[in-house]
Amino acid sequence: MLSKKIVDRINLQINREMYSANLYMAMSAKLNDDGYKGISTWMMTQYHEEMFHAMKLYGYLQSQGASPAIEKIDAPAIKAKSVKEIFSATLEHEKFVTASIRELLELAISEKDYATENLVRWYVDEQVEEEQNVVDILQTIEVIGDGKQGLFMLNIELGKRKPSIPLDFTSIG
Ligand code: OFO
């Protein structure tokens, strides 16, 4: 059985993952408006990844007899204008999520909640991968420059991204 502290902290993480999903959906919309359909697809795929992160925690709470608490999600604030700025903002956001996951892991360890610890370690690995993906894209932008020709190629490349997670959440948990 999960402690109230753990349930509350997992619910906070669900909210943060759903905020991440909204943030990337909003970025996807902006990129689509700006004519970058491929990069917009990459961001929408990221939206699905984030929803999966939220739903995996949701399913875990239910599997432990606890209730997910769905709260208000803040509207995403996007100040970034260029593609490079958007990916820099993405990296900053992922670093925030990584810190949030570490906090949850530290709580699980301090409570000797080994089941939650095991679950959260999956997110630790996931964050390493997510940060690396964005670092790679930023490095590519450094190499090709953020002129129109380079971004045209990047747009084609990132448009090939497919979700690595199931999009049907009904079986999670
Ligand atoms: Fe982007 O990894 Fe979840 O939030």
Tab-separated table of N, CA and C and ligand atoms in Angstrom:
chain	number	residue	atom	x	y	z
A	1	MET	N	0.841	-1.200	0.000
A	1	MET	CA	0.000	0.000	0.000
A	1	MET	C	0.881	1.258	0.000
A	2	LEU	N	0.477	2.223	-0.800
A	2	LEU	CA	1.280	3.445	-0.935
A	2	LEU	C	0.956	4.434	0.175
A	3	SER	N	1.966	5.169	0.634
A	3	SER	CA	1.711	6.202	1.647
A	3	SER	C	1.033	7.400	0.973
A	4	LYS	N	0.397	8.229	1.780
A	4	LYS	CA	-0.285	9.415	1.231
A	4	LYS	C	0.744	10.342	0.568
A	5	LYS	N	1.920	10.433	1.199
A	5	LYS	CA	2.972	11.291	0.648
A	5	LYS	C	3.359	10.858	-0.775
A	6	ILE	N	3.498	9.540	-0.942
A	6	ILE	CA	3.864	9.012	-2.267
A	6	ILE	C	2.728	9.240	-3.266
A	7	VAL	N	1.498	8.967	-2.844
A	7	VAL	CA	0.350	9.154	-3.755
A	7	VAL	C	0.279	10.613	-4.203
A	8	ASP	N	0.429	11.538	-3.246
A	8	ASP	CA	0.352	12.962	-3.600
A	8	ASP	C	1.473	13.349	-4.560
A	9	ARG	N	2.660	12.807	-4.300
A	9	ARG	CA	3.806	13.179	-5.148
A	9	ARG	C	3.675	12.574	-6.545
A	10	ILE	N	3.103	11.358	-6.629
A	10	ILE	CA	2.869	10.761	-7.956
A	10	ILE	C	1.803	11.574	-8.699
A	11	ASN	N	0.783	12.009	-7.958
A	11	ASN	CA	-0.244	12.828	-8.611
A	11	ASN	C	0.347	14.139	-9.135
A	12	LEU	N	1.265	14.721	-8.373
A	12	LEU	CA	1.935	15.937	-8.859
A	12	LEU	C	2.704	15.623	-10.145
A	13	GLN	N	3.354	14.457	-10.166
A	13	GLN	CA	4.121	14.074	-11.362
A	13	GLN	C	3.191	13.854	-12.554
A	14	ILE	N	2.016	13.267	-12.304
A	14	ILE	CA	1.037	13.089	-13.396
A	14	ILE	C	0.696	14.458	-13.988
A	15	ASN	N	0.456	15.437	-13.095
A	15	ASN	CA	0.126	16.779	-13.569
A	15	ASN	C	1.282	17.353	-14.404
A	16	ARG	N	2.505	17.134	-13.937
A	16	ARG	CA	3.664	17.671	-14.676
A	16	ARG	C	3.828	17.001	-16.036
A	17	GLU	N	3.548	15.691	-16.089
A	17	GLU	CA	3.648	14.987	-17.379
A	17	GLU	C	2.564	15.494	-18.342
A	18	MET	N	1.374	15.770	-17.789
A	18	MET	CA	0.296	16.271	-18.648
A	18	MET	C	0.598	17.699	-19.099
A	19	TYR	N	1.244	18.475	-18.230
A	19	TYR	CA	1.695	19.811	-18.649
A	19	TYR	C	2.700	19.672	-19.795
A	20	SER	N	3.621	18.707	-19.644
A	20	SER	CA	4.620	18.472	-20.703
A	20	SER	C	3.904	18.150	-22.019
A	21	ALA	N	2.891	17.286	-21.934
A	21	ALA	CA	2.128	16.919	-23.143
A	21	ALA	C	1.524	18.175	-23.777
A	22	ASN	N	0.893	19.009	-22.949
A	22	ASN	CA	0.275	20.241	-23.478
A	22	ASN	C	1.316	21.175	-24.088
A	23	LEU	N	2.459	21.262	-23.404
A	23	LEU	CA	3.532	22.134	-23.900
A	23	LEU	C	3.960	21.701	-25.301
A	24	TYR	N	4.166	20.383	-25.479
A	24	TYR	CA	4.642	19.909	-26.776
A	24	TYR	C	3.537	19.967	-27.842
A	25	MET	N	2.286	19.817	-27.416
A	25	MET	CA	1.191	19.969	-28.385
A	25	MET	C	1.134	21.423	-28.853
A	26	ALA	N	1.327	22.374	-27.917
A	26	ALA	CA	1.318	23.796	-28.292
A	26	ALA	C	2.502	24.122	-29.204
A	27	MET	N	3.663	23.517	-28.907
A	27	MET	CA	4.830	23.745	-29.778
A	27	MET	C	4.559	23.160	-31.159
A	28	SER	N	3.907	21.994	-31.183
A	28	SER	CA	3.576	21.355	-32.452
A	28	SER	C	2.680	22.276	-33.290
A	29	ALA	N	1.702	22.888	-32.634
A	29	ALA	CA	0.779	23.782	-33.348
A	29	ALA	C	1.548	24.981	-33.908
A	30	LYS	N	2.439	25.546	-33.092
A	30	LYS	CA	3.203	26.716	-33.551
A	30	LYS	C	4.085	26.354	-34.752
A	31	LEU	N	4.761	25.202	-34.658
A	31	LEU	CA	5.652	24.791	-35.741
A	31	LEU	C	4.860	24.521	-37.026
A	32	ASN	N	3.673	23.965	-36.864
A	32	ASN	CA	2.815	23.728	-38.025
A	32	ASN	C	2.433	25.069	-38.664
A	33	ASP	N	2.055	26.031	-37.805
A	33	ASP	CA	1.699	27.371	-38.315
A	33	ASP	C	2.873	28.006	-39.050
A	34	ASP	N	4.086	27.733	-38.544
A	34	ASP	CA	5.281	28.343	-39.150
A	34	ASP	C	5.757	27.606	-40.407
A	35	GLY	N	5.065	26.510	-40.749
A	35	GLY	CA	5.407	25.787	-41.990
A	35	GLY	C	6.340	24.605	-41.802
A	36	TYR	N	6.685	24.309	-40.558
A	36	TYR	CA	7.576	23.164	-40.290
A	36	TYR	C	6.740	21.934	-39.929
A	37	LYS	N	6.132	21.341	-40.923
A	37	LYS	CA	5.213	20.217	-40.662
A	37	LYS	C	5.945	19.017	-40.056
A	38	GLY	N	7.164	18.761	-40.521
A	38	GLY	CA	7.930	17.611	-40.016
A	38	GLY	C	8.302	17.789	-38.545
A	39	ILE	N	8.787	18.981	-38.210
A	39	ILE	CA	9.179	19.221	-36.808
A	39	ILE	C	7.922	19.242	-35.930
A	40	SER	N	6.833	19.703	-36.516
A	40	SER	CA	5.539	19.679	-35.814
A	40	SER	C	5.141	18.225	-35.500
A	41	THR	N	5.396	17.311	-36.433
A	41	THR	CA	5.116	15.888	-36.205
A	41	THR	C	5.983	15.355	-35.062
A	42	TRP	N	7.247	15.742	-35.043
A	42	TRP	CA	8.163	15.318	-33.962
A	42	TRP	C	7.588	15.745	-32.615
A	43	MET	N	7.126	16.996	-32.554
A	43	MET	CA	6.578	17.513	-31.290
A	43	MET	C	5.282	16.798	-30.908
A	44	MET	N	4.465	16.481	-31.907
A	44	MET	CA	3.202	15.786	-31.589
A	44	MET	C	3.501	14.369	-31.107
A	45	THR	N	4.550	13.763	-31.643
A	45	THR	CA	4.966	12.441	-31.156
A	45	THR	C	5.404	12.568	-29.700
A	46	GLN	N	6.095	13.660	-29.395
A	46	GLN	CA	6.525	13.902	-28.017
A	46	GLN	C	5.314	14.087	-27.093
A	47	TYR	N	4.289	14.742	-27.615
A	47	TYR	CA	3.021	14.872	-26.857
A	47	TYR	C	2.526	13.479	-26.435
A	48	HIS	N	2.510	12.537	-27.406
A	48	HIS	CA	2.034	11.178	-27.099
A	48	HIS	C	2.931	10.499	-26.067
A	49	GLU	N	4.240	10.722	-26.179
A	49	GLU	CA	5.176	10.123	-25.206
A	49	GLU	C	4.852	10.634	-23.799
A	50	GLU	N	4.571	11.920	-23.709
A	50	GLU	CA	4.288	12.516	-22.387
A	50	GLU	C	2.970	11.998	-21.810
A	51	MET	N	1.984	11.837	-22.691
A	51	MET	CA	0.716	11.290	-22.207
A	51	MET	C	0.914	9.858	-21.710
A	52	PHE	N	1.800	9.134	-22.389
A	52	PHE	CA	2.107	7.782	-21.924
A	52	PHE	C	2.759	7.827	-20.541
A	53	HIS	N	3.673	8.785	-20.354
A	53	HIS	CA	4.323	8.924	-19.033
A	53	HIS	C	3.267	9.182	-17.946
A	54	ALA	N	2.320	10.053	-18.263
A	54	ALA	CA	1.264	10.366	-17.286
A	54	ALA	C	0.409	9.133	-17.008
A	55	MET	N	0.032	8.422	-18.079
A	55	MET	CA	-0.895	7.306	-17.923
A	55	MET	C	-0.247	6.096	-17.259
A	56	LYS	N	1.068	5.974	-17.410
A	56	LYS	CA	1.771	4.871	-16.740
A	56	LYS	C	1.700	5.084	-15.206
A	57	LEU	N	1.837	6.325	-14.783
A	57	LEU	CA	1.723	6.635	-13.348
A	57	LEU	C	0.270	6.473	-12.869
A	58	TYR	N	-0.644	6.906	-13.716
A	58	TYR	CA	-2.083	6.779	-13.430
A	58	TYR	C	-2.427	5.293	-13.203
A	59	GLY	N	-1.970	4.461	-14.127
A	59	GLY	CA	-2.230	3.012	-14.021
A	59	GLY	C	-1.566	2.415	-12.787
A	60	TYR	N	-0.377	2.899	-12.465
A	60	TYR	CA	0.330	2.389	-11.283
A	60	TYR	C	-0.473	2.699	-10.015
A	61	LEU	N	-0.956	3.932	-9.897
A	61	LEU	CA	-1.749	4.282	-8.704
A	61	LEU	C	-2.944	3.337	-8.579
A	62	GLN	N	-3.643	3.143	-9.689
A	62	GLN	CA	-4.833	2.275	-9.633
A	62	GLN	C	-4.458	0.837	-9.288
A	63	SER	N	-3.337	0.374	-9.802
A	63	SER	CA	-2.923	-1.006	-9.514
A	63	SER	C	-2.594	-1.193	-8.030
A	64	GLN	N	-2.306	-0.067	-7.353
A	64	GLN	CA	-1.975	-0.118	-5.926
A	64	GLN	C	-3.164	0.281	-5.052
A	65	GLY	N	-4.333	0.397	-5.654
A	65	GLY	CA	-5.547	0.739	-4.900
A	65	GLY	C	-5.613	2.207	-4.517
A	66	ALA	N	-4.832	3.060	-5.177
A	66	ALA	CA	-4.868	4.503	-4.895
A	66	ALA	C	-5.564	5.235	-6.042
A	67	SER	N	-6.002	6.461	-5.758
A	67	SER	CA	-6.761	7.201	-6.780
A	67	SER	C	-5.935	8.283	-7.451
A	68	PRO	N	-5.905	8.274	-8.790
A	68	PRO	CA	-5.290	9.408	-9.490
A	68	PRO	C	-6.147	10.661	-9.251
A	69	ALA	N	-5.499	11.781	-8.981
A	69	ALA	CA	-6.230	13.044	-8.798
A	69	ALA	C	-5.885	13.938	-9.986
A	70	ILE	N	-6.889	14.174	-10.804
A	70	ILE	CA	-6.628	14.983	-12.002
A	70	ILE	C	-6.928	16.438	-11.668
A	71	GLU	N	-5.891	17.255	-11.755
A	71	GLU	CA	-6.004	18.660	-11.379
A	71	GLU	C	-5.928	19.541	-12.626
A	72	LYS	N	-6.119	20.820	-12.384
A	72	LYS	CA	-6.002	21.799	-13.470
A	72	LYS	C	-4.569	21.781	-14.020
A	73	ILE	N	-4.450	21.887	-15.317
A	73	ILE	CA	-3.116	21.947	-15.938
A	73	ILE	C	-2.907	23.362	-16.470
A	74	ASP	N	-1.766	23.960	-16.099
A	74	ASP	CA	-1.473	25.327	-16.547
A	74	ASP	C	-1.364	25.390	-18.062
A	75	ALA	N	-1.760	26.525	-18.613
A	75	ALA	CA	-1.578	26.734	-20.058
A	75	ALA	C	-0.090	26.864	-20.344
A	76	PRO	N	0.400	26.204	-21.395
A	76	PRO	CA	1.834	26.315	-21.689
A	76	PRO	C	2.217	27.709	-22.173
A	77	ALA	N	3.340	28.185	-21.671
A	77	ALA	CA	3.831	29.490	-22.103
A	77	ALA	C	4.979	29.255	-23.070
A	78	ILE	N	4.822	29.673	-24.312
A	78	ILE	CA	5.905	29.496	-25.299
A	78	ILE	C	6.427	30.867	-25.711
A	79	LYS	N	7.642	31.164	-25.251
A	79	LYS	CA	8.247	32.451	-25.645
A	79	LYS	C	9.174	32.259	-26.847
A	80	ALA	N	9.634	31.007	-27.034
A	80	ALA	CA	10.594	30.710	-28.103
A	80	ALA	C	9.979	31.009	-29.470
A	81	LYS	N	10.786	31.573	-30.348
A	81	LYS	CA	10.279	31.903	-31.679
A	81	LYS	C	10.897	31.008	-32.764
A	82	SER	N	12.217	30.888	-32.758
A	82	SER	CA	12.870	30.101	-33.815
A	82	SER	C	12.875	28.617	-33.444
A	83	VAL	N	13.183	27.770	-34.429
A	83	VAL	CA	13.273	26.320	-34.184
A	83	VAL	C	14.337	26.036	-33.124
A	84	LYS	N	15.473	26.723	-33.233
A	84	LYS	CA	16.550	26.517	-32.262
A	84	LYS	C	16.085	26.911	-30.851
A	85	GLU	N	15.393	28.019	-30.747
A	85	GLU	CA	14.894	28.458	-29.422
A	85	GLU	C	13.871	27.461	-28.875
A	86	ILE	N	13.068	26.901	-29.759
A	86	ILE	CA	12.061	25.929	-29.313
A	86	ILE	C	12.747	24.693	-28.730
A	87	PHE	N	13.807	24.219	-29.398
A	87	PHE	CA	14.494	23.036	-28.863
A	87	PHE	C	15.314	23.372	-27.619
A	88	SER	N	15.809	24.596	-27.515
A	88	SER	CA	16.504	24.994	-26.273
A	88	SER	C	15.501	25.007	-25.116
A	89	ALA	N	14.303	25.529	-25.381
A	89	ALA	CA	13.265	25.555	-24.342
A	89	ALA	C	12.840	24.130	-23.983
A	90	THR	N	12.823	23.241	-24.979
A	90	THR	CA	12.482	21.830	-24.738
A	90	THR	C	13.515	21.198	-23.812
A	91	LEU	N	14.784	21.480	-24.075
A	91	LEU	CA	15.839	20.909	-23.224
A	91	LEU	C	15.717	21.431	-21.793
A	92	GLU	N	15.460	22.729	-21.652
A	92	GLU	CA	15.292	23.296	-20.311
A	92	GLU	C	14.134	22.618	-19.587
A	93	HIS	N	13.032	22.417	-20.312
A	93	HIS	CA	11.867	21.776	-19.697
A	93	HIS	C	12.189	20.337	-19.283
A	94	GLU	N	12.897	19.621	-20.153
A	94	GLU	CA	13.237	18.229	-19.808
A	94	GLU	C	14.169	18.161	-18.593
A	95	LYS	N	15.038	19.167	-18.446
A	95	LYS	CA	15.901	19.191	-17.255
A	95	LYS	C	15.051	19.391	-15.992
A	96	PHE	N	14.029	20.215	-16.113
A	96	PHE	CA	13.105	20.410	-14.990
A	96	PHE	C	12.416	19.082	-14.646
A	97	VAL	N	11.971	18.358	-15.676
A	97	VAL	CA	11.293	17.068	-15.446
A	97	VAL	C	12.268	16.064	-14.816
A	98	THR	N	13.495	16.070	-15.285
A	98	THR	CA	14.498	15.155	-14.722
A	98	THR	C	14.664	15.425	-13.221
A	99	ALA	N	14.734	16.705	-12.846
A	99	ALA	CA	14.878	17.063	-11.424
A	99	ALA	C	13.642	16.598	-10.642
A	100	SER	N	12.487	16.716	-11.271
A	100	SER	CA	11.238	16.311	-10.617
A	100	SER	C	11.204	14.790	-10.400
A	101	ILE	N	11.681	14.044	-11.381
A	101	ILE	CA	11.739	12.578	-11.278
A	101	ILE	C	12.732	12.162	-10.185
A	102	ARG	N	13.853	12.843	-10.124
A	102	ARG	CA	14.865	12.539	-9.082
A	102	ARG	C	14.287	12.760	-7.687
A	103	GLU	N	13.505	13.832	-7.576
A	103	GLU	CA	12.856	14.156	-6.295
A	103	GLU	C	11.903	13.026	-5.888
A	104	LEU	N	11.133	12.542	-6.880
A	104	LEU	CA	10.194	11.442	-6.611
A	104	LEU	C	10.961	10.168	-6.241
A	105	LEU	N	12.066	9.923	-6.932
A	105	LEU	CA	12.872	8.734	-6.630
A	105	LEU	C	13.441	8.827	-5.203
A	106	GLU	N	13.942	10.001	-4.862
A	106	GLU	CA	14.508	10.175	-3.511
A	106	GLU	C	13.440	9.952	-2.441
A	107	LEU	N	12.216	10.401	-2.711
A	107	LEU	CA	11.127	10.183	-1.749
A	107	LEU	C	10.838	8.685	-1.607
A	108	ALA	N	10.760	7.984	-2.746
A	108	ALA	CA	10.475	6.536	-2.706
A	108	ALA	C	11.569	5.811	-1.922
A	109	ILE	N	12.816	6.200	-2.148
A	109	ILE	CA	13.930	5.544	-1.445
A	109	ILE	C	13.847	5.844	0.052
A	110	SER	N	13.574	7.106	0.389
A	110	SER	CA	13.533	7.465	1.815
A	110	SER	C	12.382	6.753	2.530
A	111	GLU	N	11.323	6.438	1.785
A	111	GLU	CA	10.178	5.739	2.391
A	111	GLU	C	10.324	4.210	2.300
A	112	LYS	N	11.436	3.749	1.741
A	112	LYS	CA	11.641	2.312	1.503
A	112	LYS	C	10.474	1.710	0.706
A	113	ASP	N	9.960	2.496	-0.236
A	113	ASP	CA	8.872	2.045	-1.103
A	113	ASP	C	9.522	1.482	-2.376
A	114	TYR	N	9.872	0.193	-2.335
A	114	TYR	CA	10.677	-0.386	-3.412
A	114	TYR	C	9.903	-0.545	-4.720
A	115	ALA	N	8.598	-0.764	-4.625
A	115	ALA	CA	7.802	-0.897	-5.859
A	115	ALA	C	7.795	0.433	-6.609
A	116	THR	N	7.565	1.515	-5.864
A	116	THR	CA	7.565	2.832	-6.521
A	116	THR	C	8.971	3.161	-7.020
A	117	GLU	N	9.962	2.801	-6.236
A	117	GLU	CA	11.356	3.051	-6.662
A	117	GLU	C	11.618	2.381	-8.023
A	118	ASN	N	11.214	1.115	-8.143
A	118	ASN	CA	11.412	0.394	-9.411
A	118	ASN	C	10.729	1.107	-10.567
A	119	LEU	N	9.490	1.535	-10.324
A	119	LEU	CA	8.745	2.225	-11.384
A	119	LEU	C	9.468	3.510	-11.780
A	120	VAL	N	9.889	4.282	-10.786
A	120	VAL	CA	10.474	5.601	-11.073
A	120	VAL	C	11.819	5.462	-11.777
A	121	ARG	N	12.520	4.353	-11.533
A	121	ARG	CA	13.798	4.161	-12.234
A	121	ARG	C	13.590	4.055	-13.752
A	122	TRP	N	12.433	3.559	-14.164
A	122	TRP	CA	12.112	3.545	-15.606
A	122	TRP	C	12.112	4.989	-16.144
A	123	TYR	N	11.556	5.898	-15.335
A	123	TYR	CA	11.498	7.307	-15.748
A	123	TYR	C	12.890	7.940	-15.755
A	124	VAL	N	13.759	7.487	-14.859
A	124	VAL	CA	15.133	8.003	-14.832
A	124	VAL	C	15.794	7.698	-16.184
A	125	ASP	N	15.666	6.447	-16.628
A	125	ASP	CA	16.248	6.051	-17.922
A	125	ASP	C	15.606	6.826	-19.074
A	126	GLU	N	14.299	6.973	-18.973
A	126	GLU	CA	13.558	7.685	-20.020
A	126	GLU	C	14.055	9.134	-20.141
A	127	GLN	N	14.327	9.755	-19.004
A	127	GLN	CA	14.797	11.147	-19.036
A	127	GLN	C	16.181	11.257	-19.677
A	128	VAL	N	17.036	10.278	-19.427
A	128	VAL	CA	18.369	10.292	-20.049
A	128	VAL	C	18.181	10.300	-21.571
A	129	GLU	N	17.288	9.431	-22.047
A	129	GLU	CA	17.039	9.323	-23.484
A	129	GLU	C	16.420	10.609	-24.044
A	130	GLU	N	15.449	11.159	-23.311
A	130	GLU	CA	14.760	12.356	-23.822
A	130	GLU	C	15.704	13.551	-23.897
A	131	GLU	N	16.513	13.733	-22.856
A	131	GLU	CA	17.463	14.855	-22.891
A	131	GLU	C	18.454	14.657	-24.043
A	132	GLN	N	18.923	13.420	-24.202
A	132	GLN	CA	19.907	13.146	-25.254
A	132	GLN	C	19.328	13.421	-26.644
A	133	ASN	N	18.069	13.024	-26.859
A	133	ASN	CA	17.419	13.287	-28.159
A	133	ASN	C	17.455	14.768	-28.497
A	134	VAL	N	17.148	15.585	-27.490
A	134	VAL	CA	17.074	17.035	-27.749
A	134	VAL	C	18.485	17.623	-27.908
A	135	VAL	N	19.432	17.132	-27.106
A	135	VAL	CA	20.823	17.587	-27.255
A	135	VAL	C	21.306	17.272	-28.673
A	136	ASP	N	20.979	16.075	-29.172
A	136	ASP	CA	21.393	15.688	-30.530
A	136	ASP	C	20.808	16.641	-31.577
A	137	ILE	N	19.538	16.999	-31.403
A	137	ILE	CA	18.901	17.908	-32.373
A	137	ILE	C	19.575	19.280	-32.313
A	138	LEU	N	19.850	19.758	-31.094
A	138	LEU	CA	20.512	21.068	-30.966
A	138	LEU	C	21.911	21.038	-31.589
A	139	GLN	N	22.593	19.911	-31.444
A	139	GLN	CA	23.932	19.784	-32.057
A	139	GLN	C	23.816	19.810	-33.579
A	140	THR	N	22.796	19.122	-34.080
A	140	THR	CA	22.571	19.126	-35.538
A	140	THR	C	22.323	20.551	-36.027
A	141	ILE	N	21.530	21.300	-35.266
A	141	ILE	CA	21.245	22.692	-35.673
A	141	ILE	C	22.546	23.511	-35.668
A	142	GLU	N	23.413	23.228	-34.690
A	142	GLU	CA	24.720	23.926	-34.661
A	142	GLU	C	25.518	23.618	-35.920
A	143	VAL	N	25.481	22.341	-36.341
A	143	VAL	CA	26.274	21.919	-37.501
A	143	VAL	C	25.717	22.508	-38.805
A	144	ILE	N	24.386	22.387	-38.976
A	144	ILE	CA	23.812	22.818	-40.263
A	144	ILE	C	23.490	24.310	-40.272
A	145	GLY	N	23.478	24.916	-39.071
A	145	GLY	CA	23.093	26.312	-38.969
A	145	GLY	C	21.583	26.419	-38.985
A	146	ASP	N	21.049	27.574	-38.541
A	146	ASP	CA	19.582	27.654	-38.544
A	146	ASP	C	19.057	28.514	-39.699
A	147	GLY	N	19.754	28.362	-40.833
A	147	GLY	CA	19.266	28.986	-42.068
A	147	GLY	C	18.175	28.126	-42.693
A	148	LYS	N	17.530	28.667	-43.733
A	148	LYS	CA	16.358	27.981	-44.314
A	148	LYS	C	16.683	26.600	-44.892
A	149	GLN	N	17.849	26.484	-45.555
A	149	GLN	CA	18.167	25.184	-46.181
A	149	GLN	C	18.377	24.092	-45.135
A	150	GLY	N	19.126	24.429	-44.092
A	150	GLY	CA	19.389	23.463	-43.024
A	150	GLY	C	18.106	23.045	-42.336
A	151	LEU	N	17.273	24.020	-42.038
A	151	LEU	CA	16.006	23.714	-41.342
A	151	LEU	C	15.067	22.906	-42.238
A	152	PHE	N	15.181	23.104	-43.546
A	152	PHE	CA	14.365	22.330	-44.486
A	152	PHE	C	14.728	20.847	-44.371
A	153	MET	N	16.043	20.572	-44.297
A	153	MET	CA	16.504	19.184	-44.166
A	153	MET	C	16.103	18.607	-42.807
A	154	LEU	N	16.285	19.412	-41.768
A	154	LEU	CA	15.927	18.957	-40.409
A	154	LEU	C	14.438	18.642	-40.334
A	155	ASN	N	13.645	19.480	-41.003
A	155	ASN	CA	12.197	19.297	-41.035
A	155	ASN	C	11.835	17.934	-41.628
A	156	ILE	N	12.520	17.558	-42.701
A	156	ILE	CA	12.257	16.260	-43.343
A	156	ILE	C	12.665	15.127	-42.395
A	157	GLU	N	13.839	15.276	-41.802
A	157	GLU	CA	14.379	14.217	-40.935
A	157	GLU	C	13.485	14.001	-39.703
A	158	LEU	N	13.136	15.089	-39.026
A	158	LEU	CA	12.355	14.947	-37.775
A	158	LEU	C	10.916	14.498	-38.043
A	159	GLY	N	10.461	14.738	-39.252
A	159	GLY	CA	9.103	14.315	-39.615
A	159	GLY	C	8.961	12.805	-39.698
A	160	LYS	N	10.105	12.089	-39.679
A	160	LYS	CA	10.051	10.616	-39.775
A	160	LYS	C	9.802	9.967	-38.419
A	161	ARG	N	9.821	10.775	-37.340
A	161	ARG	CA	9.698	10.188	-35.994
A	161	ARG	C	8.354	9.486	-35.796
A	162	LYS	N	8.448	8.261	-35.217
A	162	LYS	CA	7.229	7.502	-34.900
A	162	LYS	C	7.202	7.275	-33.391
A	163	PRO	N	6.018	7.198	-32.782
A	163	PRO	CA	5.954	6.958	-31.335
A	163	PRO	C	6.569	5.606	-30.977
A	164	SER	N	7.295	5.560	-29.850
A	164	SER	CA	7.909	4.288	-29.415
A	164	SER	C	7.068	3.646	-28.331
A	165	ILE	N	5.895	4.207	-28.091
A	165	ILE	CA	5.046	3.728	-26.989
A	165	ILE	C	3.646	3.410	-27.526
A	166	PRO	N	2.885	2.585	-26.808
A	166	PRO	CA	1.523	2.313	-27.286
A	166	PRO	C	0.647	3.557	-27.160
A	167	LEU	N	-0.214	3.794	-28.132
A	167	LEU	CA	-1.073	4.970	-28.064
A	167	LEU	C	-2.425	4.644	-27.421
A	168	ASP	N	-2.662	3.356	-27.205
A	168	ASP	CA	-3.901	2.943	-26.525
A	168	ASP	C	-3.579	2.754	-25.042
A	169	PHE	N	-4.111	3.644	-24.204
A	169	PHE	CA	-3.764	3.618	-22.782
A	169	PHE	C	-4.667	2.714	-21.946
A	170	THR	N	-5.656	2.076	-22.602
A	170	THR	CA	-6.622	1.340	-21.807
A	170	THR	C	-6.027	0.095	-21.128
A	171	SER	N	-4.884	-0.365	-21.650
A	171	SER	CA	-4.323	-1.573	-21.064
A	171	SER	C	-3.161	-1.300	-20.096
A	172	ILE	N	-2.867	-0.017	-19.824
A	172	ILE	CA	-1.770	0.316	-18.917
A	172	ILE	C	-2.246	0.128	-17.485
A	173	GLY	N	-1.381	-0.443	-16.677
A	173	GLY	CA	-1.719	-0.525	-15.250
A	173	GLY	C	-1.561	-1.919	-14.716
B	1	OFO	FE1	9.576	14.549	-21.358
B	1	OFO	O1	9.518	13.160	-20.160
B	1	OFO	FE2	7.882	13.017	-19.366
B	1	OFO	O2	7.783	14.776	-18.936
